[in-house]
Structures are given as structure tokens and as C-alpha cells.
Tab-separated table of C-alpha atoms and ligand atoms in Angstrom:
chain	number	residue	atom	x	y	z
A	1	UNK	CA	0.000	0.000	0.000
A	2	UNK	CA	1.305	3.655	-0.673
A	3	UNK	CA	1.954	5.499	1.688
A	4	UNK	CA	-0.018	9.434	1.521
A	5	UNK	CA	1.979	11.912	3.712
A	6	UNK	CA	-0.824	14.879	4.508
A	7	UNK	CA	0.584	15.909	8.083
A	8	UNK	CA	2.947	18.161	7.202
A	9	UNK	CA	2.417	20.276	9.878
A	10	UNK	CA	3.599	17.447	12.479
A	11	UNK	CA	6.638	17.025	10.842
A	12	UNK	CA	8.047	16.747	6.915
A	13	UNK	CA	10.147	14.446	5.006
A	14	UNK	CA	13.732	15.112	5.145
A	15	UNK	CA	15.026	16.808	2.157
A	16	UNK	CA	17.551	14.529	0.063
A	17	UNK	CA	19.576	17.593	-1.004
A	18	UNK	CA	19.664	18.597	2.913
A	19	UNK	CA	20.766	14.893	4.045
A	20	UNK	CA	23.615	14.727	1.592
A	21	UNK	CA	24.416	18.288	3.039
A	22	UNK	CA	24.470	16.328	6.221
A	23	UNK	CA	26.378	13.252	6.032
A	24	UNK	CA	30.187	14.736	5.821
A	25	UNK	CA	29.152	15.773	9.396
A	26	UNK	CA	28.391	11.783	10.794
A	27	UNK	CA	30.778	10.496	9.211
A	28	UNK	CA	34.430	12.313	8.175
A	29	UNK	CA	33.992	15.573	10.103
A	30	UNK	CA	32.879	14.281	13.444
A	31	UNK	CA	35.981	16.736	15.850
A	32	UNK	CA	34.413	17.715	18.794
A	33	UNK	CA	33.513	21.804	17.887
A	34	UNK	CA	35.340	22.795	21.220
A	35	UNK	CA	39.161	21.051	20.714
A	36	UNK	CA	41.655	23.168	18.982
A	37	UNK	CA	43.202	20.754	16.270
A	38	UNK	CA	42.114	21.375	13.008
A	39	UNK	CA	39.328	18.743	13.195
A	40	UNK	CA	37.443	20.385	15.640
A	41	UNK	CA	38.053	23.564	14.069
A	42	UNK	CA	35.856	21.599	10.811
A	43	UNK	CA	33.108	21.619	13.342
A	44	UNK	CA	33.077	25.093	14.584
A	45	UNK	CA	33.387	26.454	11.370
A	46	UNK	CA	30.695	24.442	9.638
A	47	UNK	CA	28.547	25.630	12.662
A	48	UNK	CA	29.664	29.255	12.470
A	49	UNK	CA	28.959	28.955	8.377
A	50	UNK	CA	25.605	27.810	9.241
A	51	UNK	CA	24.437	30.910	12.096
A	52	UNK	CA	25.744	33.177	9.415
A	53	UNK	CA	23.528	31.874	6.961
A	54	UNK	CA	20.413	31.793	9.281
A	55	UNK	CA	21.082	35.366	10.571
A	56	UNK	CA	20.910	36.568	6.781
A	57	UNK	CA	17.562	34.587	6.447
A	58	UNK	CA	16.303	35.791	10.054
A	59	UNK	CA	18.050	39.648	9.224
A	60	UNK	CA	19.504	39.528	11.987
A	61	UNK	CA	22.875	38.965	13.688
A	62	UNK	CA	25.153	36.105	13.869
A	63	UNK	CA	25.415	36.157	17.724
A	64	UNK	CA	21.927	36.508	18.049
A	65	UNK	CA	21.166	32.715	16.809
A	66	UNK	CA	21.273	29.867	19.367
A	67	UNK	CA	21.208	26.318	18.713
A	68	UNK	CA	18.315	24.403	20.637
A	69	UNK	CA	16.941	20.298	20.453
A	70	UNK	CA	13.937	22.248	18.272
A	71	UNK	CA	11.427	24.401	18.457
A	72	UNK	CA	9.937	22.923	21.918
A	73	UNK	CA	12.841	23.966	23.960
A	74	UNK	CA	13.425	27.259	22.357
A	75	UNK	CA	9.953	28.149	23.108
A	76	UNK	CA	10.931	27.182	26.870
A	77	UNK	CA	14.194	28.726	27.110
A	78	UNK	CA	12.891	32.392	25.596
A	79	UNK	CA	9.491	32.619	27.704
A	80	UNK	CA	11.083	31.441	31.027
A	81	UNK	CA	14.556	32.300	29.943
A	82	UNK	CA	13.258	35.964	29.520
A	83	UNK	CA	10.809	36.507	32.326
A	84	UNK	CA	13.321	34.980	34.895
A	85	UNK	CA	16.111	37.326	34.217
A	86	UNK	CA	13.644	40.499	33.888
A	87	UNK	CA	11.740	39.478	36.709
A	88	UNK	CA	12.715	42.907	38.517
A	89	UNK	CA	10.917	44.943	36.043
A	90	UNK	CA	7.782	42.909	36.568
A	91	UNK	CA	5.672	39.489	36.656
A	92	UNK	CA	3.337	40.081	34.222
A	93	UNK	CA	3.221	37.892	30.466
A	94	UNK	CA	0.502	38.471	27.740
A	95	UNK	CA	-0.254	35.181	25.752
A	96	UNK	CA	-2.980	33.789	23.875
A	97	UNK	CA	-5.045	30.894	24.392
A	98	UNK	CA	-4.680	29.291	21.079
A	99	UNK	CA	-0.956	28.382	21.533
A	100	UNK	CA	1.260	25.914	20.847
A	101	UNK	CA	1.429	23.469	24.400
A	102	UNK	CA	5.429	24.494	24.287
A	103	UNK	CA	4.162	28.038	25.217
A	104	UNK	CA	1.378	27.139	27.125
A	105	UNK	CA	2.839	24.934	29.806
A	106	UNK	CA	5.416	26.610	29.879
A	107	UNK	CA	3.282	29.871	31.041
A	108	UNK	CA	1.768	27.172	33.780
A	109	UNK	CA	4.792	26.804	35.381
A	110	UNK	CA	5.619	30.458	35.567
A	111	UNK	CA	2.780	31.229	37.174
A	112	UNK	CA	4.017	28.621	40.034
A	113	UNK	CA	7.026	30.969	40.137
A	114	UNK	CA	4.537	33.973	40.699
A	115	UNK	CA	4.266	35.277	37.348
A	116	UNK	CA	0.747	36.764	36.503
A	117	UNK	CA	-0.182	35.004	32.679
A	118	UNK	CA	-2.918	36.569	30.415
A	119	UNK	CA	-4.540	34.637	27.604
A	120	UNK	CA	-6.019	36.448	25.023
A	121	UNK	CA	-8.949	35.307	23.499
A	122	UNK	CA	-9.104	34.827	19.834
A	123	UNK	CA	-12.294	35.072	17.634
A	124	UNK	CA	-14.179	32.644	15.407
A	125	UNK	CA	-11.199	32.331	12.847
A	126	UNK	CA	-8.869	32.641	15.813
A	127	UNK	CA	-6.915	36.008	15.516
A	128	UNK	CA	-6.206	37.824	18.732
A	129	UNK	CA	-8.264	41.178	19.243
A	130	UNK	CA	-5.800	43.983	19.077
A	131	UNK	CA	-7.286	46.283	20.846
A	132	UNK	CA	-7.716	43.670	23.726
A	133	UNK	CA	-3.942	43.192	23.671
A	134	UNK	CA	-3.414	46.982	23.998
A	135	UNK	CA	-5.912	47.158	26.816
A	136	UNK	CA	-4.187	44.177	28.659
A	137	UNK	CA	-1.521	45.943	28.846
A	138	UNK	CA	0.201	46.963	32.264
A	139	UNK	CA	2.935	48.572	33.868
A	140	UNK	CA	4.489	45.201	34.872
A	141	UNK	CA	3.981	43.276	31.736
A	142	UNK	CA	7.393	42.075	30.418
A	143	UNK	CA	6.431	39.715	27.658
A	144	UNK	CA	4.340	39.504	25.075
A	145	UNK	CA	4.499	35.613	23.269
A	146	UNK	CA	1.659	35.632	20.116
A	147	UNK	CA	2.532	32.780	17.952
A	148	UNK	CA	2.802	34.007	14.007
A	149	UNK	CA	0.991	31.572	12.713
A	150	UNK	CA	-1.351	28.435	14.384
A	151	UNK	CA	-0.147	24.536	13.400
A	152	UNK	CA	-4.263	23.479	13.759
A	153	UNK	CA	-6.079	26.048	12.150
A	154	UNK	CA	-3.330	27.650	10.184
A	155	UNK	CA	-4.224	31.359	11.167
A	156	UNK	CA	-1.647	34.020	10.790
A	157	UNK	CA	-0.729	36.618	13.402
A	158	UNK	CA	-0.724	40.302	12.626
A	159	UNK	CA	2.640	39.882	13.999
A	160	UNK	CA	4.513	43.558	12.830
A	161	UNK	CA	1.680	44.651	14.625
A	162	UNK	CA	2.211	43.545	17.946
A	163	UNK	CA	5.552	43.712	17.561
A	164	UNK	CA	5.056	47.376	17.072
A	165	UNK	CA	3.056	47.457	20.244
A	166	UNK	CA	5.476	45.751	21.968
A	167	UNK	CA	7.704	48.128	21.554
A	168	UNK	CA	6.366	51.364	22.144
A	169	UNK	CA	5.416	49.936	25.619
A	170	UNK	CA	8.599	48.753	26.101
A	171	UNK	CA	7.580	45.075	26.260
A	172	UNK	CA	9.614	42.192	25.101
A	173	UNK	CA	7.798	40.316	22.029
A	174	UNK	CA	8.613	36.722	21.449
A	175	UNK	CA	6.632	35.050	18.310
A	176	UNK	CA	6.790	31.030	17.893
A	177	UNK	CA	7.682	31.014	14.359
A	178	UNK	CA	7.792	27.077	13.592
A	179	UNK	CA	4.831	27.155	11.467
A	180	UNK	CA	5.462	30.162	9.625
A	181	UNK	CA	8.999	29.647	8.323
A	182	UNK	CA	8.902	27.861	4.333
A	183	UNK	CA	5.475	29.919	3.768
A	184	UNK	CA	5.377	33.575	5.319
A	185	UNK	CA	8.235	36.325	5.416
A	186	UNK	CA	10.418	36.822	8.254
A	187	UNK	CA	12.367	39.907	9.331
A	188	UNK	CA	12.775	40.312	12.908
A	189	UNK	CA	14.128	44.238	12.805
A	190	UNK	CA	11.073	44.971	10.369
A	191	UNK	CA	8.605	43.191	12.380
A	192	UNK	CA	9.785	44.312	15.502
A	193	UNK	CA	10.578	40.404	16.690
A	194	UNK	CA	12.414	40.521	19.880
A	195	UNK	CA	12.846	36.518	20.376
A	196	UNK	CA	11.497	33.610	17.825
A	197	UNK	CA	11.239	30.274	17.877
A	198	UNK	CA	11.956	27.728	14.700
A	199	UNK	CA	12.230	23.741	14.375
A	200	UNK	CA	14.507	22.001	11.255
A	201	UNK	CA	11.677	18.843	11.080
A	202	UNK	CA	8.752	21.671	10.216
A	203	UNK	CA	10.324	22.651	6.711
A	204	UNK	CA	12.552	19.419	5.641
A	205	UNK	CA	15.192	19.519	7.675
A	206	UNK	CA	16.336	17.192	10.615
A	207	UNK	CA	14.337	16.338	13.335
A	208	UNK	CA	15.909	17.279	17.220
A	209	UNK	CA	17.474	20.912	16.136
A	210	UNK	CA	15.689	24.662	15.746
A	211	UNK	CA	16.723	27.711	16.696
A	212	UNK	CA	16.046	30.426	19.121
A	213	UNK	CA	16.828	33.903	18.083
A	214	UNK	CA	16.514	36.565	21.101
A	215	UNK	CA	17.847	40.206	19.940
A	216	UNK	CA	21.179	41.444	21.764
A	217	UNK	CA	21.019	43.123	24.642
A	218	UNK	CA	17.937	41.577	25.769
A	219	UNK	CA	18.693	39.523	29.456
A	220	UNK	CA	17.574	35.873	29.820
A	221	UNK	CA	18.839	32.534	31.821
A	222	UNK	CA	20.936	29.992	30.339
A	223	UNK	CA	18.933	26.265	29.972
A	224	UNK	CA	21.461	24.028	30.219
A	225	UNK	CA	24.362	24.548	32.888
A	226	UNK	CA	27.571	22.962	31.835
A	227	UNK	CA	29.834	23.547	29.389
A	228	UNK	CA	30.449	27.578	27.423
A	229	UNK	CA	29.271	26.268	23.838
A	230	UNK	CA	26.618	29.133	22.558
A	231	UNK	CA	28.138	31.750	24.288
A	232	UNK	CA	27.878	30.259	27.675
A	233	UNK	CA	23.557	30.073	27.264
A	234	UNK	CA	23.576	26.154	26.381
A	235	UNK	CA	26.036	23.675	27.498
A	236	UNK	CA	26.296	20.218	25.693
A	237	UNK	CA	28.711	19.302	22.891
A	238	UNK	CA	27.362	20.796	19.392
A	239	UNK	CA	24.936	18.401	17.193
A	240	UNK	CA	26.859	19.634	13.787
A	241	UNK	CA	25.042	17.790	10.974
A	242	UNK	CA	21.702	18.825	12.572
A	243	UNK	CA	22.648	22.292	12.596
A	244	UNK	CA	24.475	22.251	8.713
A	245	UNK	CA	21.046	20.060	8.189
A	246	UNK	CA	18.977	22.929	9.591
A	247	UNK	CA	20.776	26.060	8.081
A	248	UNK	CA	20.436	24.368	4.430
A	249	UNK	CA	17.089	23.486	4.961
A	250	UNK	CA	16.295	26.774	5.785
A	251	UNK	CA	18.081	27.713	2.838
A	252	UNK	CA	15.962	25.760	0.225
A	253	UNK	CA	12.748	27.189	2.513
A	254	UNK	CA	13.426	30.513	1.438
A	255	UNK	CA	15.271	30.335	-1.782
A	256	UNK	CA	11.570	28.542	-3.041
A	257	UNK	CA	8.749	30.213	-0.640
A	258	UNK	CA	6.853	31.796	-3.098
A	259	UNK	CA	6.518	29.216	-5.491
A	260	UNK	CA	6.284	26.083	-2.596
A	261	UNK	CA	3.360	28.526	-0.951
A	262	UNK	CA	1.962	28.846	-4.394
A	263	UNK	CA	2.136	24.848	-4.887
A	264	UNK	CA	0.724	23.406	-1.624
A	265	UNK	CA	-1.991	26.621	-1.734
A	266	UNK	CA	-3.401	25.368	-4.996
A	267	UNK	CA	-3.700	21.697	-3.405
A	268	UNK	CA	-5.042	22.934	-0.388
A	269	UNK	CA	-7.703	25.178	-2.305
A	270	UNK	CA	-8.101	22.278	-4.370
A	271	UNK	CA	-8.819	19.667	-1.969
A	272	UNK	CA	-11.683	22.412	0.115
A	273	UNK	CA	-13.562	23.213	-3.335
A	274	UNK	CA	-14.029	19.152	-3.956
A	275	UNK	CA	-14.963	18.270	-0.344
A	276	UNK	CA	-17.531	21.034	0.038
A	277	UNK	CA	-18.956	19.843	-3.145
A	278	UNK	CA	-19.127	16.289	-2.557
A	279	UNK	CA	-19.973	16.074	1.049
A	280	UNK	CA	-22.314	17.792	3.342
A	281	UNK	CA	-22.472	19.288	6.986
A	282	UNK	CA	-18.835	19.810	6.950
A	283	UNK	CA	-17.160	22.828	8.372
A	284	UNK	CA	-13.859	24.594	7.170
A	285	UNK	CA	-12.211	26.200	10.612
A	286	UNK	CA	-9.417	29.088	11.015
A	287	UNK	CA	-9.352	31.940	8.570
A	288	UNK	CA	-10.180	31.374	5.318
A	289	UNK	CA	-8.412	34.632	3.611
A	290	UNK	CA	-5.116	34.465	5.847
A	291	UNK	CA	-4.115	31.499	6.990
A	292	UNK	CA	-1.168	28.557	6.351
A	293	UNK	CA	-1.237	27.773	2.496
A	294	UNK	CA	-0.995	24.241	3.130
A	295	UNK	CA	-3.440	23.931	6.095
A	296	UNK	CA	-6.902	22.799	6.110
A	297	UNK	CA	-9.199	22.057	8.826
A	298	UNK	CA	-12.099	20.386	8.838
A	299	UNK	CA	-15.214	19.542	10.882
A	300	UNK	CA	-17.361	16.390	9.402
A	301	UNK	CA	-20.599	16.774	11.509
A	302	UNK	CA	-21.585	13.737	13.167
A	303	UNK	CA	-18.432	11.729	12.641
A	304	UNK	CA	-15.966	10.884	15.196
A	305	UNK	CA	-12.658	12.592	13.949
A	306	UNK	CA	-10.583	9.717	15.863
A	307	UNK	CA	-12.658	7.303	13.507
A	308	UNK	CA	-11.603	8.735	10.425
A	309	UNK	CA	-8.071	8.867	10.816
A	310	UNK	CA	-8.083	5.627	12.436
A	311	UNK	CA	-9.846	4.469	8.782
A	312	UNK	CA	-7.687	6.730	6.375
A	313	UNK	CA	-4.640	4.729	8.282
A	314	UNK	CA	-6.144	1.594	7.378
A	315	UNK	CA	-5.513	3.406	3.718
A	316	UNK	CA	-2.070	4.625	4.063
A	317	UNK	CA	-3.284	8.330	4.643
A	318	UNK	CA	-1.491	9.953	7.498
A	319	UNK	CA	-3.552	13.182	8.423
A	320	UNK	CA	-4.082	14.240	12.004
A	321	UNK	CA	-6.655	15.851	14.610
A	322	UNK	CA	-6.128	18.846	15.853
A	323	UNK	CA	-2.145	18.719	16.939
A	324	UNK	CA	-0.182	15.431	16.973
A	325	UNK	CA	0.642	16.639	20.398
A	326	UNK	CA	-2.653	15.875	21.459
A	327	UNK	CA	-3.825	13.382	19.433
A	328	UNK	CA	-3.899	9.495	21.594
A	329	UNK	CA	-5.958	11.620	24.162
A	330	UNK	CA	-9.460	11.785	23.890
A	331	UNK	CA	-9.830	15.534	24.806
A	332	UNK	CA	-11.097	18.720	22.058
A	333	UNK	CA	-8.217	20.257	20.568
A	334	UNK	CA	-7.768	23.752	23.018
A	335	UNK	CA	-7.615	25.667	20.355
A	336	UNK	CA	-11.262	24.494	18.576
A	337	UNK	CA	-12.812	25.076	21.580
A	338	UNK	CA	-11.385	28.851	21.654
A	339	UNK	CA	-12.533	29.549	18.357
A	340	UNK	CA	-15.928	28.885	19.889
A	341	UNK	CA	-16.652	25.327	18.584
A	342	UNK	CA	-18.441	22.945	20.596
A	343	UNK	CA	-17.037	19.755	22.166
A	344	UNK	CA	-19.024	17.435	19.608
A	345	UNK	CA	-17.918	19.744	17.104
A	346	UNK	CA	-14.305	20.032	17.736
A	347	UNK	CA	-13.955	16.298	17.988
A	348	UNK	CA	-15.546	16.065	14.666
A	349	UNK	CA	-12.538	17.775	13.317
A	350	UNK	CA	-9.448	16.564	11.275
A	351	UNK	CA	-6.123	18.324	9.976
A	352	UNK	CA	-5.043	18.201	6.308
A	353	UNK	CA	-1.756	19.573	5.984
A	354	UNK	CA	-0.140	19.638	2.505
A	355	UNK	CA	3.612	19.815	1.746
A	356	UNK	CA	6.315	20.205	-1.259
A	357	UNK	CA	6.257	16.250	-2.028
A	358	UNK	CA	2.094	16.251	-1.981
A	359	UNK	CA	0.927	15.860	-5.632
A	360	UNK	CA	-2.518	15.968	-7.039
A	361	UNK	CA	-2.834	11.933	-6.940
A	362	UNK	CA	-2.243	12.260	-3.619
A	363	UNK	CA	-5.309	14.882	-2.845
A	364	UNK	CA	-7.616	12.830	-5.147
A	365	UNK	CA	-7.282	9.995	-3.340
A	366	UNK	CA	-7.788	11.817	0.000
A	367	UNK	CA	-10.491	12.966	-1.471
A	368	UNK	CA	-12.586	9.699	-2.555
A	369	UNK	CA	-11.192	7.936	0.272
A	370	UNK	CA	-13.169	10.665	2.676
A	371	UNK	CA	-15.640	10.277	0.804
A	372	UNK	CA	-16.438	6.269	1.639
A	373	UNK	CA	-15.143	6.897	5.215
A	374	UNK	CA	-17.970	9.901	5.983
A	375	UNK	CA	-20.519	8.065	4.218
A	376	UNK	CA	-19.937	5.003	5.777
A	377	UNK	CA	-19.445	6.813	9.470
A	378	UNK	CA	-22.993	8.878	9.451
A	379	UNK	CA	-24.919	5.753	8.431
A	380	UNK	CA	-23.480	3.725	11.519
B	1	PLP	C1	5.932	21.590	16.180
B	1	PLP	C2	5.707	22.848	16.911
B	1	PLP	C3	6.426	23.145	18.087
B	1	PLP	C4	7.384	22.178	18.703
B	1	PLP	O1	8.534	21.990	17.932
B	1	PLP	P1	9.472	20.720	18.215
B	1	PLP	O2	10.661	20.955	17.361
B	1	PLP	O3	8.704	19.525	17.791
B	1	PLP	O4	9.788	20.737	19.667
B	1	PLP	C5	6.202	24.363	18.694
B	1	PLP	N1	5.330	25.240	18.194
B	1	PLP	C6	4.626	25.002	17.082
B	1	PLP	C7	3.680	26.024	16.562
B	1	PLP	C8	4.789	23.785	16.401
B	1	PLP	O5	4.065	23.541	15.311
């Protein structure tokens, strides 16, 4: 049976051109980044090669790039990294309540510490209220963490926005980028980005490496205590393939973002026009005008949405509901229920998300396969 790859927003093939990129780094050039001889010197350089080239992506600086497991602990190390170290100026953090569970536990345990956590609503297609945010605002907020853009419901941030607001009150903005970079535009000084999340595995690269930008200047606690590698922020000896992995994947994302976002948009739009035709009571969620190119979600009314993906399985077709991270448990996806869906609703509910090896075969088949599966579901 063939195997059809629709959860792109979980995680994406490895790019061959990335992997070859890669392999001098597992197997010839393997000096430890931190000795002197001129195999370890291989190491540092391929890794100082590769923050250059991310900084020029990111327009940023060289020394503002550190090397984290993904996207997950740089998330983490910028929210508590950040509010720890400026805890003198105040205890207050702005979220939303449609993030990523990397931000949102992560706010959970702050509060433990004392910190004082708001979480914005979001409306029906799940953008944050701007004029909310402003009003939230108070002398003791520090941080402001809005994701750019949402890995259920694809909807996109007005992030130069906040990052504008941000800094006119003199509030640190962090953004978790993961889902954004391959498809939207980054530029942290234009947008205002103070600190920024990314994960290789979310645009083709390897899986276990991402990067967390935080602008100079800008205080925050070191994550792991040990060793001086990333200027003294996070000890442990350097993964160097990952990180020449993730700097040419990132690379390829933005050498080919228009034309990739083009690609996986017409699939996407593609696959919506032909399942609102063909089958009834369904519901397309998130913003239809700006949201993910490649992300569609959608509610089948009266069908269990653990059901169908346990049946498109049984055909090869790897699709999701809600976030992976969630998925095994039996609760409604956190952010379906913000957007103001009901439990019966939100369980109905499964993610499509197309990528750069997705091809028209592939949607078709999604397509007729649904089809079966819904029909066969609502007469049970
Ligand atoms: C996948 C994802 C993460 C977590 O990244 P990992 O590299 O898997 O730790 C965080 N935020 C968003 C929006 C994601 O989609």
C-alpha cells in the first residue's frame, strides 16, 4: 500500500539535497567543535557557516542565533529564559489561548514561580483582538508571546503589529515562528521580533534541532548549565550535521517560498472546493483569507474525527486531529474550543496539511477515500 503523507504540519520528510548536506558531518567531520586541532576547528566552522547563513535569512545577527533540540525547547528557554532574568521589572506575560502546548505549559509553570499570565482570546477564525492586547496591557507586563501563525487552524498573526506594540510599551515580544517559516516572510528588525522560535523537522530539515533567536542586549537565563558552547547560554557538545542540516534546509525554505506557498496553496484550495462539493455538513475552521497555504481544517458533523483517521490509516493516509501533540488523548483540541466550537464539534474535526512532495494523486485519493469513510461513518 502507498503510503499518503498529509501531516505536514507534524513534521516533513527530510530533504535529500539537505541529508547529503548532512552526512560529511556523521561520518568524516565528526571533531568535537570545542578542541583546537584542526578537526574540531571543521566543526566550529561548519557551525559558524551555518548561524551566518540563518542570521541573513532571520536579518539579523550572527550572535543573536542559538542552537536548541527544536522548536519545543526554544519556546521554553525564551518565555522562562526571559521573564526569569527580567523578573525585577515585573511578573506580568501576555499570551494567547490558542498556543502551541510548548508556550502554554510553559506559562503554567511560571505562574508557580509567581508570574501573573494573560490569555487572550481569539475570535471565530482565531486572531487575537488587538485592541484587547493593547488594553491588557500593564505597567508590569514584560512579555508579550503571540505565535505568528497556528499549526491546527493555520491562522496568521498580525505579527509587525504587535511587535510594534510591543515596543512602544517597552515590552519584550517573542513570536513562535515554527509554522510560519517555508510559507510567510520573516524579518525580525522589520517586524519588531524581539525573540522567535523555529524547528529544522517543520520545513525538511532534521528532526531534534531549531533555533532560538533573542535580539542582543535583551537579558535571559541559560537552559542548560555545563559547558560555554553558545556563548555560555547552552552547554552540551554541538549536534553539527543537525545544525548544517537545519541552516540548508532553511536555505531551500526561502530560496523557493513563493513558489512552494503557491504549490501546496493550490492543493489545499483544491482539496476544500471538492470536499464542500461532494460532502455535506462539513465545516472549514481558522481563517479562510489568511491562513497557512498548506493547512486545512475540517469539521465532518456527526463523525468521530478519531474514527476517520483511524480508517484513512487503514488506507495509508497519514492526516491528524487537531495537533499530533494531542492526538492518543481523547480531549477537544484547546484551540477548537477557543474559536468557539463545541465539544461534539471540535472532535468532529481533522487536519489536512499539505507539503512540497504532496501531488494531485495524492489529494484525489484523499479525497474519494473521505468520501467512503464519511458516508460510511454517518450511516453507523
Ligand atoms: C511543532 C511545533 C512546536 C514544537 O517543535 P518541536 O521541534 O517539535 O519541539 C512548537 N510550536 C509550534 C507552533 C509547532 O508547530
Amino acid at each position: 500500500m502507498k503510503e499518503t503523507y498529509l501531516d505536514n504540519s507534524a513534521t516533513t520528510r527530510l530533504d535529500e539535497t539537505v541529508l547529503n548536506e548532512m552526512l560529511p558531518y556523521l561520518k568524516e567531520y565528526y571533531g568535537n567543535a570545542s578542541s583546537i586541532y584542526s578537526l574540531g576547528r571543521e566543526s566550529k566552522k561548519a557551525i559558524e557557516d551555518a548561524r551566518e547563513k540563518i542570521a541573513k535569512v532571520l536579518n539579523c545577527r550572527a550572535d543573536e542565533i542559538y542552537f536548541t533540540s527544536g522548536g519545543s525547547e526554544s519556546d521554553n528557554t525564551a518565555i522562562k529564559g526571559i521573564a526569569r532574568a527580567n523578573k525585577n521589572k515585573g511578573k506580568h506575560i501576555i499570551t494567547s489561548k490558542i498556543e502551541h502546548l510548548a508556550v502554554l505549559d510553559t506559562c503554567r509553570e511560571l505562574e508557580k514561580d509567581g508570574f501573573e499570565v494573560t490569555y487572550l482570546n481569539v475570535d471565530s477564525k482565531g486572531r487575537i483582538d488587538i485592541q484587547e492586547l493593547k488594553n491588557l496591557i500593564r505597567e508590569d507586563t514584560i512579555l508579550i508571546s503571540i505565535m505568528y501563525a497556528n499549526n491546527e487552524i493555520g491562522t496568521i498573526q498580525n505579527i509587525s503589529e504587535i511587535g510594534e506594540i510591543a515596543k512602544q510599551n517597552n515590552i519584550y515580544f517573542h513570536t513562535d515562528a515554527v509554522q510560519a517559516i517555508g510559507t510567510l516572510e520573516i524579518d525580525v528588525n522589520k517586524q519588531n521580533i524581539d525573540s522567535l522560535s523555529l524547528s529544522a523537522h517543520k520545513f525538511y530539515g532534521p528532526k531534534g534541532i531549531g533555533v532560538l533567536y533573542i535580539r542582543k542586549g535583551i537579558k535571559f537565563q541559560k537552559f542548560i548549565d555545563g559547558g560555554h558552547q553558545e556563548r555560555n547560554k547552552r552547554a552540551g557538545t554541538e549536534n553539527v550535521a543537525n545544525i548544517v542540516g537545519l541552516s540548508k534546509a532553511l536555505e531551500i525554505a526561502n530560496r523557493d517560498l513563493i513558489e512552494h506557498r503557491k504549490q501546496i496553496e493550490n492543493l489545499r484550495n483544491y482539496f476544500e472546493s471538492q470536499i464542500v462539493k461532494s460532502i455535506d455538513s462539513v465545516v472549514i475552521n481558522g481563517d479562510i483569507n489568511n491562513r497557512l497555504p498548506g493547512n486545512s481544517n475540517i469539521s465532518f458533523l456527526g463523525v468521530n474525527g478519531q474514527d476517520l483517521l483511524l480508517n484513512l490509516d487503514m488506507l495509508g493516509i497519514c492526516v491528524s486531529s487537531g495537533s499530533a501533540c494531542t492526538s492518543g488523548s481523547i480531549d477537544a483540541s484547546h484551540v477548537l474550543l477557543a474559536i468557539g466550537l463545541d465539544e461534539d464539534t471540535s472532535k468532529s474535526s481533522i487536519r489536512v496539511s499539505v507539503g512540497k512532495y504532496n501531488t494531485k494523486e495524492d489529494i484525489d485519493y484523499l479525497i474519494n477515500s473521505l468520501k467512503d469513510i464519511v458516508k460510511r461513518q454517518r450511516n453507523i
